[in-house]
Coordinates of C-alpha atoms in Angstrom, one line a residue:
X1 CA 114.2 100.5 104.1
X2 CA 113.8 96.5 102.4
X3 CA 117.0 96.8 98.9
X4 CA 114.8 94.9 97.6
X5 CA 113.0 96.7 94.3
X6 CA 110.1 98.2 95.2
X7 CA 107.3 96.4 93.1
X8 CA 105.3 98.7 90.4
X9 CA 102.6 96.1 88.5
X10 CA 101.4 92.2 89.7
X11 CA 99.1 90.3 87.7
X12 CA 95.4 89.8 88.5
X13 CA 94.5 86.0 88.7
X14 CA 91.6 85.1 89.7
X15 CA 89.1 81.3 89.7
X16 CA 86.2 81.2 87.5
X17 CA 83.2 79.4 89.1
X18 CA 83.7 75.7 89.2
X19 CA 87.1 76.0 87.7
X20 CA 90.1 74.3 89.6
X21 CA 93.3 76.7 88.0
X22 CA 93.6 80.1 87.7
X23 CA 93.4 82.5 85.0
X24 CA 94.9 85.7 84.6
X25 CA 92.6 88.7 84.7
X26 CA 94.5 91.6 84.7
X27 CA 97.1 94.3 85.4
X28 CA 97.5 96.2 88.9
X29 CA 99.3 98.7 88.9
X30 CA 100.3 101.3 91.2
X31 CA 100.6 105.0 89.4
X32 CA 101.1 108.8 91.9
X33 CA 100.4 106.8 95.1
X34 CA 96.6 104.9 94.0
X35 CA 96.2 101.3 93.0
X36 CA 94.8 101.5 89.9
X37 CA 93.2 98.1 87.3
X38 CA 92.6 97.5 84.2
X39 CA 91.2 93.2 82.3
X40 CA 93.7 92.0 80.2
X41 CA 92.6 91.3 76.7
X42 CA 92.3 87.6 76.9
X43 CA 90.3 87.7 79.9
X44 CA 87.8 89.8 77.7
X45 CA 87.6 87.2 74.9
X46 CA 86.6 84.5 77.8
X47 CA 83.3 87.0 78.2
X48 CA 82.1 84.5 75.1
X49 CA 83.4 81.3 76.6
X50 CA 81.3 78.1 77.1
X51 CA 82.6 79.4 80.7
X52 CA 83.0 82.9 80.5
X53 CA 84.5 85.4 82.6
X54 CA 83.5 87.4 85.4
X55 CA 83.3 90.7 86.6
X56 CA 86.2 90.9 89.4
X57 CA 83.3 92.8 91.4
X58 CA 80.5 94.8 88.6
X59 CA 79.8 97.2 91.2
X60 CA 83.3 98.7 91.0
X61 CA 85.3 97.1 87.5
X62 CA 82.8 95.8 84.9
X63 CA 83.6 94.0 81.9
X64 CA 84.5 96.1 80.4
X65 CA 88.1 97.5 78.2
X66 CA 90.2 100.7 79.3
X67 CA 91.6 101.2 82.9
X68 CA 89.0 101.3 85.9
X69 CA 89.1 104.7 87.6
X70 CA 88.8 104.4 91.4
X71 CA 85.7 105.2 93.7
X72 CA 85.8 108.7 95.5
X73 CA 88.9 108.7 98.4
X74 CA 89.8 104.7 97.5
X75 CA 93.4 104.5 96.5
X76 CA 92.7 101.0 96.0
X77 CA 89.6 98.8 94.2
X78 CA 87.9 97.5 97.1
X79 CA 87.0 94.7 95.6
X80 CA 91.4 93.3 95.5
X81 CA 92.2 94.8 98.7
X82 CA 89.8 92.4 100.0
X83 CA 92.3 89.9 98.9
X84 CA 95.6 91.9 101.6
X85 CA 96.8 91.0 104.7
X86 CA 94.9 92.4 107.6
X87 CA 96.6 93.4 110.5
X88 CA 98.8 90.1 111.5
X89 CA 99.1 88.7 108.3
X90 CA 101.9 92.6 107.8
X91 CA 102.9 92.0 110.8
X92 CA 104.7 88.5 110.0
X93 CA 105.1 89.7 107.0
X94 CA 108.0 92.8 107.8
X95 CA 109.1 89.7 110.1
X96 CA 110.5 87.9 107.3
X97 CA 111.4 90.0 105.0
X98 CA 112.5 93.4 106.8
X99 CA 113.6 91.2 109.6
X100 CA 112.6 93.7 111.8
X101 CA 110.9 92.5 115.5
X102 CA 107.3 94.0 116.4
X103 CA 109.0 97.4 118.4
X104 CA 111.0 98.5 114.8
X105 CA 108.2 97.1 113.1
X106 CA 106.3 100.1 111.1
X107 CA 104.1 99.1 108.3
X108 CA 103.8 101.5 106.3
X109 CA 107.4 100.4 104.9
X110 CA 105.9 97.8 102.4
X111 CA 103.9 99.3 99.9
X112 CA 100.3 97.0 98.9
X113 CA 101.3 96.4 96.2
X114 CA 104.9 94.5 98.2
X115 CA 102.1 93.4 100.7
X116 CA 100.0 91.2 98.0
X117 CA 103.2 89.7 96.4
X118 CA 104.6 89.1 100.0
X119 CA 101.6 87.1 100.9
X120 CA 100.0 83.8 100.8
X121 CA 98.7 82.4 97.6
X122 CA 96.3 80.9 99.4
X123 CA 93.8 83.8 100.5
X124 CA 90.4 84.2 101.4
X125 CA 88.4 84.4 98.2
X126 CA 89.3 83.9 94.3
X127 CA 92.0 86.0 94.0
X128 CA 95.9 85.8 94.0
X129 CA 98.8 88.2 92.9
X130 CA 101.6 87.1 90.3
X131 CA 104.8 88.8 89.1
X132 CA 103.8 87.0 86.4
X133 CA 101.4 86.9 83.8
X134 CA 101.5 84.4 82.1
X135 CA 103.0 82.0 85.0
X136 CA 101.4 79.9 87.6
X137 CA 103.4 80.4 90.8
X138 CA 101.7 79.7 94.0
X139 CA 103.0 80.4 97.4
X140 CA 103.1 78.0 99.8
X141 CA 104.2 76.6 103.2
X142 CA 105.4 73.2 104.4
X143 CA 102.9 71.1 106.3
X144 CA 103.3 72.1 109.9
X145 CA 102.4 71.2 113.2
X146 CA 100.2 72.7 115.6
X147 CA 102.5 73.5 118.0
X148 CA 105.0 74.6 115.6
X149 CA 102.8 77.3 114.4
X150 CA 101.7 78.0 117.7
X151 CA 105.1 79.2 118.5
X152 CA 105.6 81.1 115.1
X153 CA 103.3 83.0 116.8
X154 CA 103.7 84.0 119.6
X155 CA 107.7 84.9 118.3
X156 CA 105.9 87.8 116.3
X157 CA 103.9 88.4 119.3
X158 CA 107.0 88.6 121.8
X159 CA 109.2 90.4 118.7
X160 CA 111.9 88.1 118.3
X161 CA 112.2 87.4 114.9
X162 CA 111.1 83.6 113.0
X163 CA 113.4 81.3 112.1
X164 CA 113.5 80.1 108.3
X165 CA 111.5 76.5 109.3
X166 CA 108.8 78.5 111.7
X167 CA 109.2 82.2 108.8
X168 CA 107.7 79.1 106.1
X169 CA 105.2 78.0 108.5
X170 CA 103.5 80.7 109.6
X171 CA 104.3 82.4 105.7
X172 CA 100.6 80.1 104.4
X173 CA 98.5 83.0 106.6
X174 CA 99.1 85.9 106.2
X175 CA 97.0 86.4 103.2
X176 CA 94.2 85.8 106.4
X177 CA 92.2 89.4 107.7
X178 CA 92.3 90.6 110.6
X179 CA 94.2 90.7 114.2
X180 CA 94.8 88.2 116.0
X181 CA 97.5 85.4 115.6
X182 CA 96.4 82.9 113.3
X183 CA 97.6 80.6 110.7
X184 CA 96.3 77.5 107.8
X185 CA 95.5 74.7 107.9
X186 CA 94.4 71.9 105.4
X187 CA 93.3 69.0 105.9
X188 CA 92.4 66.4 103.0
X189 CA 88.5 67.5 102.5
X190 CA 88.6 70.6 104.4
X191 CA 90.7 73.8 104.7
X192 CA 90.4 75.5 108.2
X193 CA 91.9 79.5 110.3
X194 CA 93.4 78.0 113.1
X195 CA 93.2 81.0 115.4
X196 CA 96.2 81.8 118.6
X197 CA 96.3 82.5 122.2
X198 CA 96.8 86.4 122.1
X199 CA 99.7 87.6 125.1
X200 CA 97.0 90.8 125.6
X201 CA 94.0 88.7 125.8
X202 CA 92.1 89.3 129.7
X203 CA 89.8 86.0 129.5
X204 CA 89.4 83.4 127.1
X205 CA 88.9 85.0 123.7
X206 CA 89.0 81.6 121.5
X207 CA 86.4 80.0 124.8
X208 CA 84.0 83.2 123.9
X209 CA 83.9 82.5 120.3
X210 CA 83.8 79.2 120.2
X211 CA 80.7 79.3 122.6
X212 CA 79.3 82.5 120.6
X213 CA 79.5 81.3 117.7
X214 CA 77.9 78.0 119.1
X215 CA 75.2 80.2 120.0
X216 CA 74.2 82.4 116.8
X217 CA 74.7 78.5 115.2
X218 CA 71.7 77.1 118.4
X219 CA 69.3 80.1 117.5
X220 CA 69.3 79.0 113.7
X221 CA 72.0 82.1 112.3
X222 CA 73.9 81.2 109.5
X223 CA 77.1 80.2 111.3
X224 CA 81.2 78.9 109.7
X225 CA 81.6 75.5 111.5
X226 CA 84.3 76.1 114.5
X227 CA 85.9 73.2 117.2
X228 CA 88.5 73.5 119.7
X229 CA 91.0 71.4 120.1
X230 CA 95.2 72.2 121.4
X231 CA 98.3 73.1 121.1
X232 CA 101.6 73.1 123.6
X233 CA 98.0 72.7 126.3
X234 CA 97.0 76.2 125.1
X235 CA 93.5 76.5 123.4
X236 CA 93.3 77.1 119.1
X237 CA 90.3 77.5 117.4
X238 CA 90.0 76.0 114.6
X239 CA 86.9 77.2 111.6
X240 CA 86.2 76.0 108.6
X241 CA 86.8 78.2 106.0
X242 CA 83.8 78.7 103.6
X243 CA 85.5 80.2 100.3
X244 CA 86.6 76.5 99.6
X245 CA 84.7 73.6 98.0
X246 CA 86.2 70.1 97.8
X247 CA 86.4 67.8 94.6
X248 CA 88.0 64.5 94.0
X249 CA 88.9 66.5 91.0
X250 CA 90.7 69.1 93.1
X251 CA 89.1 72.5 95.3
X252 CA 87.3 75.3 94.2
X253 CA 87.8 78.9 95.4
X254 CA 84.4 80.7 96.0
X255 CA 85.0 84.6 95.7
X256 CA 83.4 87.2 98.8
X257 CA 83.4 91.1 99.0
X258 CA 82.9 92.3 102.4
X259 CA 80.9 95.1 103.4
X260 CA 83.4 97.3 103.4
X261 CA 83.4 97.1 99.2
X262 CA 79.7 97.3 99.3
X263 CA 79.7 100.6 100.2
X264 CA 82.6 101.6 98.9
X265 CA 84.9 102.3 101.4
X266 CA 87.2 102.0 103.0
X267 CA 89.2 101.8 106.6
X268 CA 89.9 105.5 107.0
X269 CA 86.1 105.4 105.5
X270 CA 84.5 103.0 107.2
X271 CA 82.6 105.0 110.5
X272 CA 79.9 105.5 107.6
X273 CA 79.8 101.9 107.6
X274 CA 76.1 100.8 108.4
X275 CA 73.2 98.0 108.6
X276 CA 70.7 100.3 106.9
X277 CA 72.8 100.7 104.4
X278 CA 73.5 97.0 103.9
X279 CA 70.1 96.3 103.9
X280 CA 69.4 99.3 101.0
X281 CA 72.5 97.6 99.4
X282 CA 70.6 94.2 100.3
X283 CA 67.0 94.4 98.7
X284 CA 68.5 95.8 95.6
X285 CA 71.5 93.4 94.9
X286 CA 70.8 90.1 97.0
X287 CA 69.7 87.1 95.7
X288 CA 66.8 86.2 97.9
X289 CA 66.4 89.6 99.6
X290 CA 64.1 89.1 102.3
X291 CA 65.5 85.6 103.5
X292 CA 68.7 87.5 104.0
X293 CA 67.0 90.7 105.4
X294 CA 66.1 88.6 108.3
X295 CA 69.0 86.7 108.5
X296 CA 71.6 90.2 108.7
X297 CA 68.7 92.1 111.5
X298 CA 68.9 88.1 113.6
X299 CA 72.5 88.2 113.2
X300 CA 72.9 92.2 114.6
X301 CA 70.1 91.0 117.5
X302 CA 73.1 88.1 118.0
X303 CA 75.4 90.7 118.2
X304 CA 73.9 93.4 120.6
X305 CA 73.3 90.3 122.9
X306 CA 76.5 88.3 122.8
X307 CA 78.3 91.7 123.4
X308 CA 80.5 91.0 119.6
X309 CA 80.6 95.0 119.2
X310 CA 83.7 94.0 116.4
X311 CA 81.4 93.6 113.3
X312 CA 82.6 96.6 111.0
X313 CA 82.0 96.2 107.6
X314 CA 84.7 93.9 107.0
X315 CA 83.3 90.9 109.3
X316 CA 80.4 91.1 106.5
X317 CA 81.1 90.0 103.4
X318 CA 78.7 88.3 100.9
X319 CA 79.6 85.4 97.3
X320 CA 79.6 86.9 94.2
X321 CA 79.3 84.5 91.5
X322 CA 79.3 86.5 88.7
X323 CA 75.7 87.9 88.8
X324 CA 74.6 87.7 92.4
X325 CA 74.9 88.4 95.8
X326 CA 74.4 85.9 98.3
X327 CA 75.3 86.9 102.2
X328 CA 77.9 84.5 103.7
X329 CA 78.2 82.6 106.9
X330 CA 78.7 84.6 110.1
X331 CA 82.3 84.4 110.9
X332 CA 84.9 86.7 113.5
X333 CA 81.0 86.3 115.9
X334 CA 83.4 87.4 119.1
X335 CA 82.5 88.8 122.4
X336 CA 84.4 91.8 123.1
X337 CA 85.5 93.0 126.6
X338 CA 84.5 96.6 128.0
X339 CA 84.9 98.4 131.0
X340 CA 81.3 99.4 131.9
X341 CA 77.7 98.5 130.9
X342 CA 77.7 101.2 128.2
X343 CA 78.7 99.5 124.4
X344 CA 78.0 100.6 120.6
X345 CA 78.3 98.4 117.5
X346 CA 81.0 99.1 115.8
X347 CA 78.6 100.1 113.0
X348 CA 75.9 102.5 112.8
X349 CA 72.0 101.0 112.9
X350 CA 69.5 103.1 112.2
X351 CA 70.5 107.0 111.3
X352 CA 73.5 107.6 113.4
X353 CA 73.0 105.8 116.2
X354 CA 75.6 102.4 116.6
X355 CA 74.3 101.8 120.2
X356 CA 74.4 98.3 121.5
X357 CA 70.4 98.4 122.5
X358 CA 67.8 95.9 121.7
X359 CA 65.3 99.2 121.5
X360 CA 67.8 100.4 118.9
X361 CA 67.9 97.6 116.5
X362 CA 64.0 97.2 116.9
X363 CA 63.6 101.0 115.5
X364 CA 65.4 99.9 112.8
X365 CA 63.5 96.6 112.1
X366 CA 61.5 98.6 108.9
X367 CA 64.8 98.3 106.7
X368 CA 64.8 94.1 107.3
X369 CA 61.2 94.1 106.0
X370 CA 60.1 93.4 109.2
X371 CA 57.1 94.8 111.8
X372 CA 57.3 95.1 115.7
X373 CA 55.3 92.5 116.2
X374 CA 58.0 89.7 113.9
X375 CA 61.2 91.6 115.1
X376 CA 60.4 91.5 118.8
X377 CA 59.0 87.0 118.8
X378 CA 63.0 86.9 116.8
X379 CA 64.4 88.9 119.9
X380 CA 62.7 86.8 122.1
X381 CA 63.4 83.7 120.5
X382 CA 66.8 84.5 120.9
X383 CA 66.8 85.6 124.6
X384 CA 65.7 82.1 125.0
X385 CA 68.1 79.8 123.3
X386 CA 70.8 81.5 124.5
X387 CA 69.2 81.5 128.5
X388 CA 68.4 77.8 127.5
X389 CA 71.5 76.2 126.5
X390 CA 74.7 78.3 127.7
X391 CA 75.5 76.6 130.2
X392 CA 75.4 73.6 128.7
X393 CA 77.5 74.8 125.5
X394 CA 80.2 76.6 128.4
X395 CA 80.7 73.2 129.9
X396 CA 80.7 72.3 126.4
X397 CA 83.3 74.5 125.6
X398 CA 85.2 73.1 128.8
X399 CA 84.7 77.5 130.3
X400 CA 86.0 77.6 133.4
X401 CA 83.7 79.1 136.3
X402 CA 85.4 83.0 136.8
X403 CA 85.7 83.1 132.9
X404 CA 81.9 82.2 132.6
X405 CA 81.0 84.7 135.1
X406 CA 83.4 86.8 133.2
X407 CA 81.0 87.0 130.7
X408 CA 77.7 86.6 132.0
X409 CA 76.2 89.6 132.2
X410 CA 78.7 91.5 131.5
X411 CA 79.2 90.9 127.7
X412 CA 76.0 88.3 125.9
X413 CA 72.6 89.6 128.3
X414 CA 74.6 92.8 129.3
X415 CA 71.0 95.0 130.9
X416 CA 72.2 98.0 128.8
X417 CA 71.1 95.9 126.0
X418 CA 67.9 96.1 127.3
X419 CA 67.5 99.6 128.5
X420 CA 64.1 101.3 127.0
X421 CA 63.3 97.5 125.6
X422 CA 59.9 95.5 126.4

């Protein structure tokens, strides 16, 4: 165990819409193994300011005084857990703080407050966590090249302790979600998430994700911008961050809420998440619900057609501006390795059915305010555009013939997706 004292509280800082500097929103404290939140009095007093305070998420932490009870089954408010590091970031933090290598790592050795306070400040969304309620000290990394970052990620994957320089280089990305090796890259006016190859990859996963994201954009789905580059003769995928806005005065941050939080669930209860329920939430709580429902149905269909069954509830998210929710661009659309034809989506589609088949998506069209003809037209258009653009996008990605053969009609347009669909 670490000799450091286990923290019992953290102060939650927030970037309000259109602001460049954070202010303290409230306090998160440990109570019998759970983390409870209450807004600070000074924050609540801003409600009537020219630029008033906003709820971190009013579906869970509305703007009111007092300590908030947790939703059933949760150990931390979901809208705060959204800002915590996931699998990759936790591996890096344990390597960094406990000086342990992979085979010695047990992520339970650090508590949630420790992860919040140990991860980088440029995290997804508009929150950060500090030990002080009065002084904000960002936890930032040194500027590092892609080569240095790739070396760092390799060492963590191989279970080798990071050197101080490599440790600091990789630290910046510890607050980004997901399990794949990654880091944050900043330019003058853009911010990127850099994804690196993994030793466990059975095919070129980065190029496969690039191809899927590019095809999704061609189809008309709102997706994050992506580009491929190389470092140390390895492919690196750069995904432009959509939760940041650059202006001449500085960077602004956009608040984000995961679908898991919208559902009121945590990872242990994620099996109850469904497209049907997300569509219902959109109908009642989102801006431009009809347009958003069609967009979500398009993403569901494309996930089926592209073999992306990693569409769990953390891979769907919404912007939150204090008044309304809007769907973020799609991200993490990546064809997954599969042994046979049969496949299921990470989220339920309709009822208890999550089979990766067009007939299942079509049966759920009503939840997205689409009739059968509209849904079929959308499906047919996606199939046509995937077929007509496949070769060009693969060439654009310099996808080799072996990987191209592996994905076509296995991940992309797998026959199982078409069973029972006419």
